[in-house]
Amino acid sequence: MKKGIVKKIMGSFLLITCLYLLTTGIAYFLIRDVFTTLNEIKAVSKRLELTGDLQLYINKLVMPANDYLITGDIVERDNFDKLITQVSAVLEELKRHKGGKDWEAVSDKVSKDAVRLGEMSIELLYIDKPVGNKIAGDLMEKMDAFSEQVIEEAGRFHHIAEEDQKKIEQKARAMEKTAYITFGVILFMFIASVPFLSFYLSKHVTGPIITLHEGAGVIGTGKLSHRISINTGDELETLADGFNKMAASLEDAKKELDRKIFELYTLYNVSKVMNTTFETEQLLVRLVGDISNNMNVHRVVIMLFDYKTQELSAASFTDFKKEGLPDFRRRVGEGLYGLVAQTGMARLIRDVDNEPGLDKKDILSPDIQSIIAVPFGRREKVLGLLCAFKDRPQSFEWYDLELFRTVAEHVAVALENAKLFEETKLLAITDGLTGLYNHRFFIDGVKIEIERAERYNRNLSLLIFDVDQFKHYNDTHGHPMGDEILSGIANLIRKTVRSTDLACRYGGEEFSVILPETGKEAATALAERIRKVISEYPFPFRETQPMGAITVSVGVSTYPSDETNIEKLISKADDALYRAKEGGRNMVVGA
C-alpha cells in the first residue's frame, strides 16, 4: 500500500507530537508526585512540630497543679486552663493529620490520657488549702507518674512522625532517581529521534527530491539516457516514474531528431553528388560511394532495368569485387530483386538466415546479414533498384527503409537528369538527320585528337566525303528522298568505321571521319572500303544517277605528314576531295 508524502511528513510530525505529549504527560505526573510528596513532607514536618509541642505542653500541664500545691495560689487554675486549651488544640490538629493504624491508636490513647491528666490536675487544683495537704500530695505523685506515661505516649507520636518523615525522604529520593531516569530516557528518545527522523525524511522526502533535482541537472546537460530510481511508494516515486518517462520521451525524440538530421545530411550529400556530374557512369559510381559512406551500410548496389531484355543488371556497386558482381543479372519476377522490380514494392530483410523462400543467389555474399531493396523510377516506370546490405551481425530497421525510399527517389531524379543531360548533349553534337556527330563536334574532335597525337607521337587521319551529283538526285526525286539517301550513307559509314573512329556530318551532302592513331595508308584503305560499300548499296532510284549509282568522292589527309595545323589539315583533305571530283568522282584521293 502506497503511503503519500503528506502522510509521511504528517507521520513525522505526529511522532514528534507524541514524543512531546509523552514528555509533557510524564512531566505532569512527576510534578504532581513532587507536589504531593512536598505536601506529605510539609504534613510530616507539621506533625513532628505538633508532636514536639504536645510533649512540651503535656510536660507543662502538671506545672500549674504542682505550683498550686506549693503556693496554693488559685491563679494556677487560669494557667492550667490556658495549657489544657493548647493541649486540646494540638491534639485536635494532630487528629486532622491522617496516619496509619499506629498513628490512630496513639492518637486515641494520648487524647484519652491527656483528658485523664487534665481531670487529675483539675481535681488537685480545686482542693482547698492544698499546701501540706497529704491527699493533694498523693494526688500530685500520681499525676507526676501519669504525666511521665503520657509524655512517653506523646513520644511515640513523635517517633511515628519521624518514621513517616524517613519514608517520605526515601520516597523523595526514589522519585528523584525516577525523575532522572525518566528524563534521561526522554532525552535519549529525543536525541535518537533526530537522526531517525533525519534519515527517514532524507530517504523518503528530501533525498528523493535531491535525486530528482540532480537528475534534472544531468538531463539538462544532454545525457538523455540518464534514469533515476526512487522507491518511496508515494508521489515522489510517481514523479520519478514520470521523470523517467519524460527522459525516455526526450531520448526518443532526440534519436528521432538525430535520425532526421542524419537523413537530411544524407540527402544533402546525395544532392551534392547529383550536382557534381551529369555523366551517368560517373554519377552512379559517386552515388554508391556516397551512400555507402554516409548511411552506415557495408555494401551498395544500383541495378538498372533494361526494357529490351527485361533484365536487371548491376550498374554500380561497392565492396563486391571478390563476388564477381558485374556478371549479376536478374529477369523481371526472378528472385528477390526481380520481384521488387516487377511489383514496384520495396523489401526489407532483417536476417537472411530466417527469411523463407529467399534464393541463396540473391544474398550475393556469405557475410551479408540484412538487405534492403528499393525500386526507383519516374512516372510509374521502374528504372532500377537501390540495394543496400549490412554484414553480420548488424541489421536494418524499418526507419532505414523509409530513408532509402527517399534516397531512391533522389537517385531516380538524378539518373533522369543525367539521361536528359546526355540526350541534350548528344543533340548538341549530333546531326538530327543522319545521327552522326555534327560539324561543331568534328572541329572540337579534331583539336582533341591532334593534341593527343602530338602528346603521344601518334598519327591521325581525316576523311572528307562528298555525295557525287547529289543535286541531280534531289531535283529529280525531291528533298525527302535526298534526305533518305543522306541517312542511308551515314548508316553505311557508321557500320564500316571502327568503334574508336568518329563519323560526322561535315555539312550538306558532305561527311567526315576522324581516324585516331591511323596513318595515311590505312586511312586510304578504309576510305576506299567505304566508297565501295556506298557505290554497291541498292539505294532507291540509284539508276537514275548519271553514274548509275549513288557514289561518293573522298579526300584523305594525315597528321603530321601532311600538316600539323588543324585548319590546314582539314584544308588538305578538302583539296584532295576537290581533286577527286575533278578526277571523275567516285574515288579516293590523298593529300
Coordinates of C-alpha atoms in Angstrom, one line a residue:
M1 CA 0.0 0.0 0.0
K2 CA 1.4 3.3 -1.0
K3 CA 1.9 6.0 1.6
G4 CA 1.7 9.6 0.4
I5 CA 4.4 12.1 1.1
V6 CA 2.0 14.2 3.1
K7 CA 1.2 11.2 5.3
K8 CA 5.0 10.7 5.8
I9 CA 5.5 14.3 6.8
M10 CA 2.4 14.2 9.0
G11 CA 3.6 10.9 10.4
S12 CA 6.9 12.5 11.3
F13 CA 5.1 15.5 12.8
L14 CA 2.8 13.1 14.8
L15 CA 5.8 11.2 16.1
I16 CA 7.4 14.5 17.4
T17 CA 4.0 15.5 18.8
C18 CA 3.6 12.1 20.5
L19 CA 7.1 12.5 22.0
Y20 CA 6.2 16.0 23.1
L21 CA 2.9 14.8 24.6
L22 CA 4.6 11.8 26.3
T23 CA 7.2 14.1 27.8
T24 CA 4.6 16.6 28.9
G25 CA 2.5 13.8 30.4
I26 CA 5.4 12.3 32.2
A27 CA 6.5 15.7 33.4
Y28 CA 2.9 16.4 34.6
F29 CA 2.8 13.2 36.6
L30 CA 6.3 13.7 38.0
I31 CA 5.5 17.3 39.0
R32 CA 2.2 16.2 40.5
D33 CA 4.0 13.5 42.5
V34 CA 6.6 16.0 43.6
F35 CA 3.9 18.4 44.9
T36 CA 2.2 15.5 46.6
T37 CA 5.4 14.5 48.2
L38 CA 6.1 18.1 49.2
N39 CA 2.7 18.3 50.8
E40 CA 3.4 15.0 52.5
I41 CA 6.7 16.3 53.7
K42 CA 5.0 19.5 55.0
A43 CA 2.4 17.4 56.7
V44 CA 5.0 15.2 58.3
S45 CA 7.0 18.2 59.3
K46 CA 3.9 19.7 60.8
R47 CA 3.2 16.5 62.7
L48 CA 6.7 16.5 64.0
E49 CA 6.3 20.1 65.1
L50 CA 2.9 19.3 66.7
T51 CA 4.2 16.1 68.5
G52 CA 7.0 18.2 69.9
D53 CA 4.6 20.9 71.0
L54 CA 2.4 18.2 72.5
Q55 CA 5.2 16.8 74.5
L56 CA 6.1 20.3 75.7
Y57 CA 2.5 21.2 76.6
I58 CA 1.9 17.8 78.4
N59 CA 5.1 18.3 80.4
K60 CA 3.9 21.8 81.3
L61 CA 0.4 20.6 82.1
V62 CA 1.3 19.3 85.5
M63 CA 3.2 22.5 86.4
P64 CA 0.1 24.6 87.5
A65 CA -1.0 21.8 89.8
N66 CA 2.5 21.4 91.2
D67 CA 2.8 25.2 91.7
Y68 CA -0.7 25.3 93.3
L69 CA 0.3 22.5 95.7
I70 CA 3.3 24.7 96.8
T71 CA 1.8 28.2 96.8
G72 CA -2.0 27.5 96.9
D73 CA -2.5 30.4 94.5
I74 CA -5.7 30.0 92.5
V75 CA -4.1 31.8 89.6
E76 CA -2.6 28.5 88.7
R77 CA -6.2 27.5 87.7
D78 CA -6.1 30.0 84.9
N79 CA -2.7 28.9 83.8
F80 CA -4.0 25.4 83.7
D81 CA -6.9 26.4 81.6
K82 CA -4.6 28.0 79.1
L83 CA -2.3 24.9 78.9
I84 CA -5.2 22.5 78.6
T85 CA -6.6 24.6 75.8
Q86 CA -3.3 24.5 74.0
V87 CA -3.1 20.7 74.5
S88 CA -6.6 20.2 73.2
A89 CA -5.8 22.4 70.2
V90 CA -2.6 20.4 69.4
L91 CA -4.5 17.1 69.8
E92 CA -7.3 18.2 67.5
E93 CA -4.8 19.3 64.9
L94 CA -2.9 16.0 65.2
K95 CA -6.2 14.1 64.7
R96 CA -6.8 16.0 61.5
H97 CA -3.4 14.7 60.1
K98 CA -4.3 11.3 58.9
G99 CA -1.8 8.5 59.5
G100 CA -1.7 4.7 59.8
K101 CA -3.3 2.4 62.3
D102 CA -0.5 3.1 64.8
W103 CA -0.9 6.8 64.4
E104 CA -4.7 6.5 65.1
A105 CA -4.2 4.2 68.1
V106 CA -1.6 6.5 69.7
S107 CA -3.8 9.5 68.9
D108 CA -6.7 8.0 70.7
K109 CA -4.5 6.8 73.6
V110 CA -2.8 10.2 74.0
S111 CA -6.1 12.0 73.8
K112 CA -7.7 9.9 76.5
D113 CA -4.6 10.1 78.7
A114 CA -4.4 13.9 78.2
V115 CA -8.1 14.1 79.3
R116 CA -7.3 12.0 82.3
L117 CA -4.3 14.0 83.2
G118 CA -6.4 17.2 82.9
E119 CA -9.0 15.7 85.1
M120 CA -6.4 14.9 87.7
S121 CA -5.0 18.4 87.5
I122 CA -8.5 19.9 87.9
E123 CA -9.1 17.7 90.9
L124 CA -5.9 18.8 92.6
L125 CA -6.4 22.5 91.6
Y126 CA -9.8 22.6 93.3
I127 CA -8.6 21.2 96.7
D128 CA -8.9 23.9 99.3
K129 CA -5.7 24.6 101.2
P130 CA -3.5 22.3 99.2
V131 CA -0.3 23.3 100.9
G132 CA 0.7 20.5 103.2
N133 CA -2.3 18.5 102.3
K134 CA -1.5 14.8 102.3
I135 CA -4.3 14.0 99.8
A136 CA -3.1 16.7 97.5
G137 CA 0.5 15.4 97.8
D138 CA -0.6 11.8 97.0
L139 CA -2.6 13.0 94.0
M140 CA 0.4 15.0 92.8
E141 CA 2.6 12.0 92.9
K142 CA 0.1 10.1 90.9
M143 CA -0.1 13.0 88.4
D144 CA 3.7 13.1 88.0
A145 CA 3.8 9.4 87.4
F146 CA 0.9 9.5 85.0
S147 CA 2.3 12.6 83.2
E148 CA 5.5 10.6 82.5
Q149 CA 3.4 7.9 81.0
V150 CA 1.5 10.5 78.8
I151 CA 4.7 12.1 77.7
E152 CA 6.1 8.7 76.7
E153 CA 2.9 8.1 74.7
A154 CA 3.4 11.5 73.1
G155 CA 7.0 10.4 72.3
R156 CA 5.5 7.5 70.3
F157 CA 3.6 10.1 68.4
H158 CA 6.8 11.8 67.6
H159 CA 8.5 8.5 66.7
I160 CA 5.8 7.6 64.3
A161 CA 6.1 11.1 62.7
E162 CA 9.9 10.6 62.3
E163 CA 9.3 7.2 60.7
D164 CA 6.9 8.8 58.3
Q165 CA 9.4 11.5 57.6
K166 CA 12.1 8.9 56.8
K167 CA 9.7 7.1 54.5
I168 CA 8.8 10.3 52.7
E169 CA 12.5 11.1 52.3
Q170 CA 13.1 7.7 50.8
K171 CA 10.2 8.2 48.6
A172 CA 11.5 11.6 47.5
R173 CA 15.0 10.1 46.8
A174 CA 13.3 7.3 44.8
M175 CA 11.2 9.9 43.0
E176 CA 14.3 11.9 42.2
K177 CA 16.1 8.9 40.8
T178 CA 13.0 8.0 38.8
A179 CA 12.8 11.6 37.5
Y180 CA 16.4 11.5 36.4
I181 CA 16.0 8.1 34.7
T182 CA 12.7 9.2 33.1
F183 CA 14.1 12.5 31.8
G184 CA 17.2 10.6 30.7
V185 CA 15.1 8.2 28.7
I186 CA 13.0 11.1 27.2
L187 CA 16.2 13.0 26.4
F188 CA 17.6 9.8 24.7
M189 CA 14.4 9.3 22.8
F190 CA 14.5 12.9 21.6
I191 CA 18.2 12.7 20.7
A192 CA 17.6 9.3 19.0
S193 CA 14.6 10.5 17.1
V194 CA 16.5 13.3 15.5
P195 CA 18.9 11.1 13.4
F196 CA 16.0 8.6 12.8
L197 CA 13.7 11.4 11.5
S198 CA 16.6 12.9 9.6
F199 CA 17.3 9.5 8.0
Y200 CA 13.6 8.8 7.4
L201 CA 12.9 12.2 5.8
S202 CA 16.2 12.1 3.9
K203 CA 15.4 8.7 2.5
H204 CA 11.7 9.3 1.8
V205 CA 11.4 13.0 1.2
T206 CA 14.5 15.2 0.9
G207 CA 16.7 12.5 -0.6
P208 CA 14.3 11.7 -3.5
I209 CA 13.8 15.4 -4.1
I210 CA 17.6 15.9 -4.3
T211 CA 17.8 12.9 -6.6
L212 CA 15.1 14.5 -8.8
H213 CA 17.0 17.8 -8.8
E214 CA 20.3 16.1 -9.7
G215 CA 18.6 14.0 -12.4
A216 CA 17.1 17.2 -13.9
G217 CA 20.6 18.7 -14.0
V218 CA 22.0 15.6 -15.7
I219 CA 19.2 15.7 -18.3
G220 CA 19.9 19.4 -18.7
T221 CA 23.5 18.6 -19.8
G222 CA 22.1 16.5 -22.7
K223 CA 22.5 13.0 -21.2
L224 CA 19.0 11.9 -22.0
S225 CA 19.8 8.2 -21.3
H226 CA 20.0 9.0 -17.5
R227 CA 17.3 7.5 -15.3
I228 CA 16.6 7.9 -11.6
S229 CA 15.4 5.2 -9.2
I230 CA 13.1 6.3 -6.3
N231 CA 11.3 3.6 -4.4
T232 CA 9.4 5.6 -1.8
G233 CA 5.9 4.3 -2.6
D234 CA 4.5 7.8 -2.7
E235 CA 4.0 10.8 -5.0
L236 CA 7.8 11.2 -5.4
E237 CA 8.0 7.7 -6.8
T238 CA 5.2 8.6 -9.2
L239 CA 7.1 11.8 -10.1
A240 CA 10.3 9.8 -10.7
D241 CA 8.4 7.5 -13.0
G242 CA 7.0 10.5 -14.8
F243 CA 10.5 11.9 -14.9
N244 CA 11.9 8.7 -16.4
K245 CA 9.1 8.6 -19.0
M246 CA 9.9 12.2 -19.9
A247 CA 13.6 11.4 -20.2
A248 CA 12.8 8.4 -22.4
S249 CA 10.4 10.5 -24.5
L250 CA 13.1 13.2 -24.9
E251 CA 15.7 10.5 -25.7
D252 CA 13.4 9.0 -28.3
A253 CA 12.7 12.5 -29.7
K254 CA 16.4 13.2 -29.8
K255 CA 17.0 9.9 -31.6
E256 CA 14.3 10.7 -34.0
L257 CA 15.7 14.2 -34.4
D258 CA 19.2 12.8 -34.9
R259 CA 17.8 10.4 -37.4
K260 CA 16.1 13.2 -39.3
I261 CA 19.3 15.2 -39.2
F262 CA 21.1 12.2 -40.5
E263 CA 18.5 11.7 -43.2
L264 CA 18.8 15.4 -44.2
Y265 CA 22.6 15.2 -44.1
T266 CA 22.5 12.1 -46.2
L267 CA 20.1 13.6 -48.7
Y268 CA 22.2 16.7 -48.8
N269 CA 25.3 14.7 -49.6
V270 CA 23.3 12.7 -52.3
S271 CA 22.2 16.1 -53.7
K272 CA 25.8 17.3 -53.8
V273 CA 26.8 14.2 -55.7
M274 CA 23.9 14.7 -58.1
N275 CA 25.2 18.2 -58.8
T276 CA 28.8 17.2 -59.3
T277 CA 28.3 15.4 -62.7
F278 CA 25.7 14.6 -65.3
E279 CA 27.6 11.7 -66.7
T280 CA 25.6 8.6 -65.9
E281 CA 28.5 6.3 -65.3
Q282 CA 30.4 8.8 -63.0
L283 CA 27.1 9.6 -61.2
L284 CA 26.4 6.0 -60.4
V285 CA 29.9 5.4 -59.1
R286 CA 29.7 8.5 -56.9
L287 CA 26.2 7.7 -55.7
V288 CA 27.1 4.2 -54.4
G289 CA 30.2 5.5 -52.8
D290 CA 28.4 8.4 -51.0
I291 CA 25.5 6.2 -49.9
S292 CA 27.9 3.6 -48.5
N293 CA 30.0 6.2 -46.6
N294 CA 27.1 8.3 -45.2
M295 CA 24.4 5.8 -44.5
N296 CA 26.3 3.3 -42.3
V297 CA 26.0 0.4 -44.8
H298 CA 28.6 -2.1 -45.8
R299 CA 27.7 -2.6 -49.5
V300 CA 25.6 -0.8 -52.0
V301 CA 24.4 -1.8 -55.5
I302 CA 22.5 0.2 -58.0
M303 CA 20.8 -2.1 -60.5
L304 CA 19.4 -0.7 -63.8
F305 CA 16.5 -2.2 -65.7
D306 CA 16.8 -2.9 -69.5
Y307 CA 13.4 -2.8 -71.0
K308 CA 14.6 -4.5 -74.2
T309 CA 16.0 -7.6 -72.4
Q310 CA 13.6 -7.3 -69.4
E311 CA 16.7 -7.8 -67.2
L312 CA 18.2 -6.1 -64.1
S313 CA 22.0 -5.7 -64.1
A314 CA 24.5 -4.2 -61.6
A315 CA 25.4 -0.8 -63.0
S316 CA 27.5 0.4 -60.0
F317 CA 28.4 -1.2 -56.6
T318 CA 30.8 -1.1 -53.7
D319 CA 32.8 -3.9 -51.9
F320 CA 31.6 -6.7 -54.2
K321 CA 34.8 -7.2 -56.2
K322 CA 35.5 -10.7 -54.8
E323 CA 32.0 -11.9 -55.6
G324 CA 32.2 -11.0 -59.3
L325 CA 29.1 -8.9 -59.2
P326 CA 29.5 -7.3 -62.7
D327 CA 28.1 -10.6 -64.1
F328 CA 25.0 -10.4 -61.9
R329 CA 21.7 -10.3 -63.8
R330 CA 18.0 -11.0 -62.9
R331 CA 15.0 -11.2 -65.1
V332 CA 11.8 -9.4 -64.0
G333 CA 10.0 -11.6 -61.5
E334 CA 13.1 -13.7 -60.8
G335 CA 14.2 -13.9 -57.2
L336 CA 14.2 -11.1 -54.7
Y337 CA 15.3 -8.3 -57.0
G338 CA 13.3 -9.4 -60.0
L339 CA 10.1 -9.5 -57.8
V340 CA 10.8 -6.0 -56.4
A341 CA 11.2 -4.7 -59.9
Q342 CA 8.0 -6.4 -61.0
T343 CA 5.8 -5.3 -58.1
G344 CA 7.4 -1.9 -57.5
M345 CA 7.4 -2.6 -53.7
A346 CA 10.4 -2.2 -51.5
R347 CA 11.7 -5.1 -49.4
L348 CA 13.5 -5.2 -46.0
I349 CA 15.0 -8.5 -44.9
R350 CA 16.4 -8.2 -41.4
D351 CA 18.0 -11.6 -41.3
V352 CA 18.7 -13.6 -44.5
D353 CA 19.0 -16.8 -42.5
N354 CA 15.4 -16.6 -41.2
E355 CA 13.8 -15.4 -44.5
P356 CA 11.7 -18.2 -46.0
G357 CA 11.8 -18.5 -49.8
L358 CA 14.9 -16.3 -50.2
D359 CA 17.1 -17.5 -53.1
K360 CA 20.6 -18.0 -51.8
K361 CA 22.0 -16.5 -55.0
D362 CA 20.3 -13.2 -54.0
I363 CA 22.3 -12.9 -50.8
L364 CA 25.4 -12.1 -53.0
S365 CA 27.9 -12.6 -50.2
P366 CA 28.1 -15.0 -47.2
D367 CA 28.9 -12.0 -45.0
I368 CA 25.6 -10.3 -45.6
Q369 CA 23.1 -10.3 -42.7
S370 CA 20.4 -7.8 -43.8
I371 CA 19.1 -6.5 -47.2
I372 CA 17.1 -3.5 -48.3
A373 CA 15.9 -3.4 -52.0
V374 CA 14.1 -0.3 -53.1
P375 CA 12.8 0.3 -56.6
F376 CA 13.2 3.7 -58.2
G377 CA 11.6 5.2 -61.3
R378 CA 9.8 8.1 -62.9
R379 CA 6.2 8.4 -64.0
E380 CA 5.3 4.8 -62.7
K381 CA 8.1 3.4 -64.8
V382 CA 10.8 1.4 -62.9
L383 CA 14.3 2.4 -63.8
G384 CA 16.2 0.2 -61.4
L385 CA 16.8 -0.8 -57.8
L386 CA 18.8 0.8 -55.0
C387 CA 20.1 -2.1 -52.9
A388 CA 21.9 -1.8 -49.5
F389 CA 23.5 -4.6 -47.4
K390 CA 24.7 -4.9 -43.9
D391 CA 27.2 -7.6 -42.9
R392 CA 26.9 -9.8 -39.8
P393 CA 25.9 -9.1 -37.1
Q394 CA 24.2 -5.8 -38.0
S395 CA 20.6 -5.5 -39.3
F396 CA 18.5 -2.8 -40.9
E397 CA 15.5 -1.2 -39.1
W398 CA 12.2 -0.2 -40.6
Y399 CA 13.1 3.5 -40.5
D400 CA 16.1 2.7 -42.7
L401 CA 13.7 1.5 -45.3
E402 CA 11.9 4.9 -45.3
L403 CA 15.3 6.7 -45.7
F404 CA 16.3 4.5 -48.6
R405 CA 12.9 5.1 -50.2
T406 CA 13.6 8.9 -50.1
V407 CA 17.2 8.4 -51.4
A408 CA 15.9 6.1 -54.2
E409 CA 13.6 9.0 -55.3
H410 CA 16.6 11.3 -55.5
V411 CA 18.6 8.6 -57.4
A412 CA 15.7 8.4 -59.9
V413 CA 15.7 12.1 -60.4
A414 CA 19.5 12.2 -60.7
L415 CA 19.5 9.4 -63.3
E416 CA 16.7 11.0 -65.3
N417 CA 18.5 14.3 -65.2
A418 CA 21.7 12.6 -66.3
K419 CA 19.8 10.9 -69.1
L420 CA 18.3 14.2 -70.2
F421 CA 21.7 15.9 -70.0
E422 CA 23.2 13.2 -72.1
E423 CA 20.4 13.4 -74.6
T424 CA 20.7 17.2 -74.7
K425 CA 24.4 16.9 -75.0
L426 CA 24.0 14.3 -77.8
L427 CA 21.5 16.6 -79.6
A428 CA 24.0 19.4 -79.3
I429 CA 26.8 17.4 -81.0
T430 CA 24.6 15.2 -83.3
D431 CA 23.2 15.8 -86.7
G432 CA 19.4 15.4 -86.5
L433 CA 19.0 13.8 -89.9
T434 CA 21.9 11.3 -90.0
G435 CA 22.5 10.7 -86.3
L436 CA 26.2 11.3 -86.9
Y437 CA 28.3 13.9 -85.0
N438 CA 27.8 17.4 -86.3
H439 CA 30.3 19.9 -87.8
R440 CA 30.9 21.6 -84.4
F441 CA 31.8 18.2 -82.8
F442 CA 34.0 17.4 -85.8
I443 CA 36.1 20.6 -85.2
D444 CA 36.4 20.0 -81.5
G445 CA 37.2 16.3 -82.0
V446 CA 40.0 17.1 -84.5
K447 CA 41.5 19.6 -81.9
I448 CA 41.4 17.0 -79.2
E449 CA 42.8 14.2 -81.3
I450 CA 45.6 16.3 -82.7
E451 CA 46.6 17.3 -79.1
R452 CA 46.6 13.6 -78.2
A453 CA 48.5 12.6 -81.3
E454 CA 51.1 15.2 -80.6
R455 CA 51.4 14.2 -76.9
Y456 CA 51.9 10.5 -77.7
N457 CA 53.7 11.0 -81.1
R458 CA 50.9 9.1 -83.0
N459 CA 49.3 9.5 -86.4
L460 CA 45.9 11.0 -87.1
S461 CA 44.0 10.9 -90.4
L462 CA 40.9 12.7 -91.7
L463 CA 38.4 11.6 -94.3
I464 CA 36.0 14.0 -96.1
F465 CA 33.2 12.6 -98.2
D466 CA 31.0 14.3 -100.7
V467 CA 28.0 12.6 -102.4
D468 CA 28.5 12.8 -106.2
Q469 CA 25.9 14.7 -108.2
F470 CA 23.5 14.9 -105.1
K471 CA 21.7 17.9 -106.5
H472 CA 20.6 15.9 -109.5
Y473 CA 19.1 13.3 -107.2
N474 CA 17.4 16.0 -105.1
D475 CA 16.0 17.8 -108.2
T476 CA 14.8 14.5 -109.7
H477 CA 13.2 12.8 -106.7
G478 CA 12.7 15.6 -104.2
H479 CA 14.4 16.6 -100.9
P480 CA 12.7 13.9 -98.7
M481 CA 14.2 11.2 -100.9
G482 CA 17.5 13.1 -100.8
D483 CA 17.3 13.0 -97.0
E484 CA 16.8 9.3 -97.1
I485 CA 20.0 8.9 -99.2
L486 CA 22.0 11.0 -96.8
S487 CA 20.7 9.0 -93.8
G488 CA 21.5 5.7 -95.6
I489 CA 25.0 6.8 -96.5
A490 CA 25.6 7.9 -92.8
N491 CA 24.4 4.5 -91.6
L492 CA 26.8 2.7 -94.0
I493 CA 29.7 4.9 -92.8
R494 CA 28.8 4.2 -89.2
K495 CA 28.8 0.4 -89.8
T496 CA 32.1 0.4 -91.7
V497 CA 34.3 2.5 -89.4
R498 CA 35.9 1.3 -86.2
S499 CA 34.4 2.0 -82.7
T500 CA 37.2 4.3 -82.0
D501 CA 36.6 6.4 -85.2
L502 CA 34.4 9.5 -85.1
A503 CA 31.9 9.7 -88.0
C504 CA 30.5 13.2 -88.6
R505 CA 28.3 15.1 -91.0
Y506 CA 30.5 17.8 -92.3
G507 CA 27.7 19.8 -93.9
G508 CA 25.1 19.4 -96.7
E509 CA 25.9 16.2 -98.5
E510 CA 29.5 16.1 -97.1
F511 CA 30.6 13.7 -94.4
S512 CA 33.9 13.3 -92.4
V513 CA 35.6 10.7 -90.3
I514 CA 38.3 11.2 -87.7
L515 CA 40.7 8.3 -87.5
P516 CA 42.8 8.3 -84.3
E517 CA 46.2 6.5 -84.4
T518 CA 45.8 5.9 -88.2
G519 CA 48.4 6.5 -90.9
K520 CA 47.6 7.6 -94.5
E521 CA 47.8 4.1 -96.0
A522 CA 45.3 2.6 -93.5
A523 CA 43.1 5.7 -93.8
T524 CA 43.1 5.4 -97.6
A525 CA 42.2 1.7 -97.4
L526 CA 39.3 2.5 -95.1
A527 CA 38.1 5.3 -97.3
E528 CA 38.2 3.0 -100.3
R529 CA 36.2 0.4 -98.4
I530 CA 33.5 2.9 -97.5
R531 CA 33.4 4.3 -101.1
K532 CA 32.9 0.8 -102.4
V533 CA 30.2 -0.1 -99.9
I534 CA 28.3 3.0 -100.8
S535 CA 28.6 2.6 -104.5
E536 CA 27.4 -1.0 -104.3
Y537 CA 24.4 -0.3 -101.9
P538 CA 21.0 -0.6 -103.7
F539 CA 19.7 2.9 -102.9
P540 CA 16.3 3.8 -104.3
F541 CA 16.4 5.2 -107.8
R542 CA 20.2 4.9 -107.9
E543 CA 20.0 4.0 -111.6
T544 CA 18.6 7.5 -112.4
Q545 CA 22.0 9.0 -111.4
P546 CA 24.4 9.9 -114.2
M547 CA 26.9 7.2 -113.0
G548 CA 24.1 4.6 -112.5
A549 CA 24.7 4.5 -108.7
I550 CA 25.0 6.6 -105.6
T551 CA 28.7 7.3 -105.2
V552 CA 31.0 9.5 -103.1
S553 CA 34.3 11.1 -103.6
V554 CA 36.8 11.1 -100.7
G555 CA 39.7 13.3 -99.7
V556 CA 42.3 12.0 -97.2
S557 CA 44.9 14.0 -95.1
T558 CA 47.2 12.7 -92.3
Y559 CA 48.9 14.3 -89.2
P560 CA 51.8 15.0 -89.1
S561 CA 53.0 14.0 -92.5
D562 CA 50.6 16.4 -94.4
E563 CA 50.1 19.2 -91.9
T564 CA 50.4 19.9 -88.1
N565 CA 47.9 22.7 -88.1
I566 CA 44.2 21.8 -87.7
E567 CA 42.9 24.3 -90.2
K568 CA 45.5 23.3 -92.8
L569 CA 44.9 19.6 -92.1
I570 CA 41.2 20.0 -92.9
S571 CA 42.1 22.2 -95.9
K572 CA 44.4 19.5 -97.3
A573 CA 41.6 16.9 -97.1
D574 CA 39.2 19.4 -98.8
D575 CA 41.8 19.9 -101.6
A576 CA 42.1 16.1 -102.0
L577 CA 38.3 15.8 -102.2
Y578 CA 38.2 18.5 -104.9
R579 CA 40.8 16.7 -106.9
A580 CA 38.8 13.5 -106.6
K581 CA 35.8 15.4 -108.0
E582 CA 37.9 16.8 -110.8
G583 CA 39.4 13.4 -111.5
G584 CA 36.0 11.9 -112.3
R585 CA 34.3 11.3 -108.9
N586 CA 33.7 8.0 -107.1
M587 CA 37.3 7.8 -106.0
V588 CA 39.6 8.3 -103.0
V589 CA 42.4 10.9 -103.3
G590 CA 45.1 11.6 -100.7
A591 CA 46.5 15.0 -99.8

